[in-house]
Amino acid sequence: MSEGQDGLAPRRGRRTADAPAGRDALLRAATRCFADYGFEAASVRMIASRAGAAPNLVAVHFGNKEGLWLACVDLLAETFAPNIAALTAMAEDAKTPLRERLRLAIGMTAGYYERHPDLRGFVARASVEPPPRSDIVSERLLKPLYEGARPLIQQGIDAGIVPIRDPTIVFVILNLSLGQPDRVASALAALSTSYPTDEITRRMSDAMVRLLLNGGEG
């Protein structure tokens, strides 16, 4: 499999409307594998096995593993877009009390990660990959999501609702804490038997409200 001079595939693979379901299965499996193992360790054979597809379908749909990784970035960008739009709308909503908008934003973040289990951890893992992959993730995923969230977070800081004065730290704490509920559940289960798995997202969301919104009161 050849690579471009920047270490990424020069082509992205076919994206026709009649592409079979195997393409989506490969995308989901690849995103999970890249999140769990990193780009180098996640082999095409591993991804295809998890997707229940033949390894040669990676070449058919994406060109090679680099093209598949780039398609995973596209997938996350698509799923982030509605959240970014919603965060922008929340920041501009003067009718809803600010504390309620902040609560909604935290709940929306928790809900996103619960609804998209295959996408969890990809950004965190890819952020520490060597360039150019880390640069691509920063520019296409991390920065747009942060810029969507920052105005609302800053409003909370300015109003004295959010006690942490740095919006970047608030953003990172929120997404790292809520972004991997499966791992949080495993850690909690190792320490206590009183945390039903189906309540982890709600409990973590409530905890973030209390931690980030001055106790969540008022």
XYZ file of C-alpha atoms in Angstrom:
218
model
C 0.000 0.000 0.000
C 1.530 3.261 -1.087
C 1.516 6.511 0.841
C 1.793 10.127 -0.177
C 4.764 12.255 0.815
C 2.930 13.449 3.918
C 2.403 9.882 5.121
C -1.282 9.767 4.216
C -3.098 8.193 1.330
C -3.332 10.317 -1.826
C -6.840 9.035 -2.499
C -9.883 8.567 -0.298
C -11.644 5.661 -1.987
C -15.050 5.485 -3.621
C -18.004 7.233 -1.997
C -20.872 6.375 -4.329
C -24.508 6.340 -3.207
C -24.805 2.625 -4.023
C -21.858 1.579 -1.828
C -22.750 -1.587 0.109
C -23.275 -1.739 3.852
C -19.779 -3.212 4.269
C -18.337 0.258 3.887
C -20.172 1.564 6.925
C -19.234 -1.515 8.946
C -15.582 -1.001 8.062
C -15.771 2.675 9.028
C -17.276 1.935 12.429
C -14.878 -0.901 13.134
C -11.897 1.168 12.001
C -12.823 4.127 14.176
C -13.053 1.824 17.188
C -9.773 0.048 16.381
C -7.878 3.280 15.746
C -9.235 4.640 19.048
C -8.248 1.521 20.987
C -4.879 0.701 19.417
C -3.654 3.688 17.420
C -3.028 3.913 13.701
C 0.064 1.715 13.464
C -1.199 -1.129 15.658
C -4.672 -1.281 14.099
C -4.108 -3.526 11.082
C -6.377 -3.829 8.070
C -6.929 -7.487 8.928
C -7.958 -6.579 12.502
C -10.392 -3.928 11.269
C -11.909 -6.208 8.642
C -12.324 -9.018 11.160
C -14.138 -6.745 13.597
C -16.365 -5.488 10.768
C -17.114 -9.010 9.537
C -15.784 -8.062 6.105
C -13.051 -9.222 3.755
C -9.764 -7.275 4.118
C -9.709 -6.476 0.392
C -12.838 -4.325 0.859
C -10.637 -1.696 2.531
C -8.846 -1.217 -0.791
C -12.155 -1.293 -2.681
C -13.811 1.437 -0.619
C -10.924 3.509 0.768
C -7.768 2.807 -1.235
C -5.688 1.748 1.769
C -5.481 2.079 5.547
C -4.588 5.770 5.366
C -7.653 6.413 3.237
C -9.761 4.520 5.760
C -8.351 6.637 8.606
C -9.204 9.818 6.720
C -12.723 8.522 6.130
C -13.012 8.019 9.900
C -12.134 11.688 10.357
C -14.855 12.576 7.848
C -17.346 10.442 9.780
C -16.581 12.181 13.060
C -16.746 15.605 11.423
C -20.225 14.737 10.165
C -21.422 13.563 13.581
C -19.875 16.597 15.315
C -21.587 19.103 13.017
C -25.072 19.005 14.646
C -23.523 19.345 18.118
C -21.453 22.328 17.026
C -24.553 23.976 15.552
C -26.510 23.263 18.745
C -23.761 24.731 20.945
C -23.683 27.869 18.797
C -27.450 28.207 19.100
C -27.255 27.761 22.890
C -24.682 30.529 23.174
C -26.976 32.860 21.218
C -30.178 31.917 23.088
C -30.916 34.917 25.307
C -34.332 33.591 26.386
C -33.150 30.466 28.216
C -31.325 30.998 31.534
C -27.584 30.533 31.170
C -27.315 27.850 33.847
C -29.971 25.795 32.068
C -28.159 26.161 28.753
C -24.950 24.954 30.378
C -26.789 21.975 31.862
C -28.216 21.153 28.442
C -24.767 21.379 26.836
C -23.296 18.953 29.359
C -26.205 16.556 28.900
C -25.898 16.811 25.127
C -22.200 15.967 25.307
C -22.858 12.923 27.481
C -25.677 11.828 25.178
C -23.493 12.124 22.080
C -20.881 9.755 23.444
C -23.542 7.322 24.632
C -25.184 7.233 21.196
C -21.909 6.793 19.313
C -19.922 4.119 21.162
C -17.796 3.283 18.130
C -16.531 6.865 17.915
C -15.340 7.193 21.514
C -11.670 7.841 22.069
C -10.704 8.420 18.436
C -9.913 12.111 18.890
C -8.006 11.584 22.143
C -5.873 8.819 20.628
C -5.336 10.552 17.277
C -4.332 13.792 19.020
C -1.095 12.144 20.164
C -0.345 10.472 16.835
C 2.655 11.849 14.948
C 2.007 14.539 12.309
C 0.255 14.865 9.973
C -2.508 12.792 11.593
C -2.481 14.775 14.835
C -2.633 18.026 12.850
C -5.573 16.804 10.777
C -7.546 15.780 13.870
C -6.776 19.083 15.568
C -7.879 21.205 12.609
C -10.887 19.164 11.468
C -12.301 17.869 14.747
C -10.882 19.213 17.985
C -10.674 22.922 17.171
C -14.103 23.198 15.486
C -15.767 21.454 18.433
C -13.938 23.668 20.911
C -14.785 26.838 18.990
C -18.429 25.771 19.025
C -18.383 25.223 22.801
C -16.107 28.090 23.867
C -18.602 31.012 23.706
C -21.090 29.229 25.970
C -18.361 28.154 28.383
C -17.005 31.713 28.473
C -20.460 33.054 29.257
C -20.603 30.665 32.209
C -17.187 31.816 33.417
C -18.055 35.504 33.062
C -21.301 34.985 34.995
C -19.486 33.215 37.835
C -21.347 29.949 37.220
C -18.311 28.026 35.969
C -15.581 28.238 38.634
C -12.712 27.212 36.336
C -11.467 30.335 34.622
C -9.928 28.691 31.557
C -12.492 27.577 28.923
C -9.950 25.237 27.336
C -9.553 23.268 30.573
C -13.337 23.129 31.048
C -13.737 21.764 27.513
C -11.042 19.127 27.941
C -12.305 17.987 31.361
C -15.844 17.679 30.043
C -15.007 15.696 26.929
C -12.393 13.434 28.478
C -14.657 12.653 31.438
C -17.791 11.971 29.393
C -16.107 10.685 26.246
C -15.391 7.131 27.401
C -18.292 5.938 29.566
C -17.359 2.292 28.985
C -13.972 2.814 30.627
C -15.504 4.898 33.396
C -17.957 2.047 34.026
C -15.102 -0.457 34.241
C -13.215 1.722 36.719
C -16.314 2.242 38.869
C -17.136 -1.462 38.804
C -13.649 -2.262 40.059
C -14.185 0.024 43.043
C -17.859 -0.432 43.844
C -20.842 -2.610 42.945
C -23.336 0.211 43.391
C -23.094 1.673 39.888
C -25.511 0.017 37.400
C -24.070 0.234 33.908
C -27.210 1.798 32.462
C -26.916 4.733 34.874
C -23.276 5.628 34.247
C -23.938 8.294 31.613
C -26.598 10.024 33.703
C -24.512 9.912 36.873
C -21.415 11.213 35.112
C -23.434 13.990 33.499
C -24.873 14.967 36.894
C -21.382 14.907 38.403
C -20.051 17.186 35.671
C -22.899 19.632 36.292
C -21.988 19.799 39.981
C -18.255 20.034 39.349
C -18.389 22.580 36.549
C -21.397 24.696 37.504
C -20.542 25.631 41.101
C -22.488 22.745 42.577
C -25.260 22.957 39.989
C -27.471 24.960 42.304
C -29.747 27.866 41.597
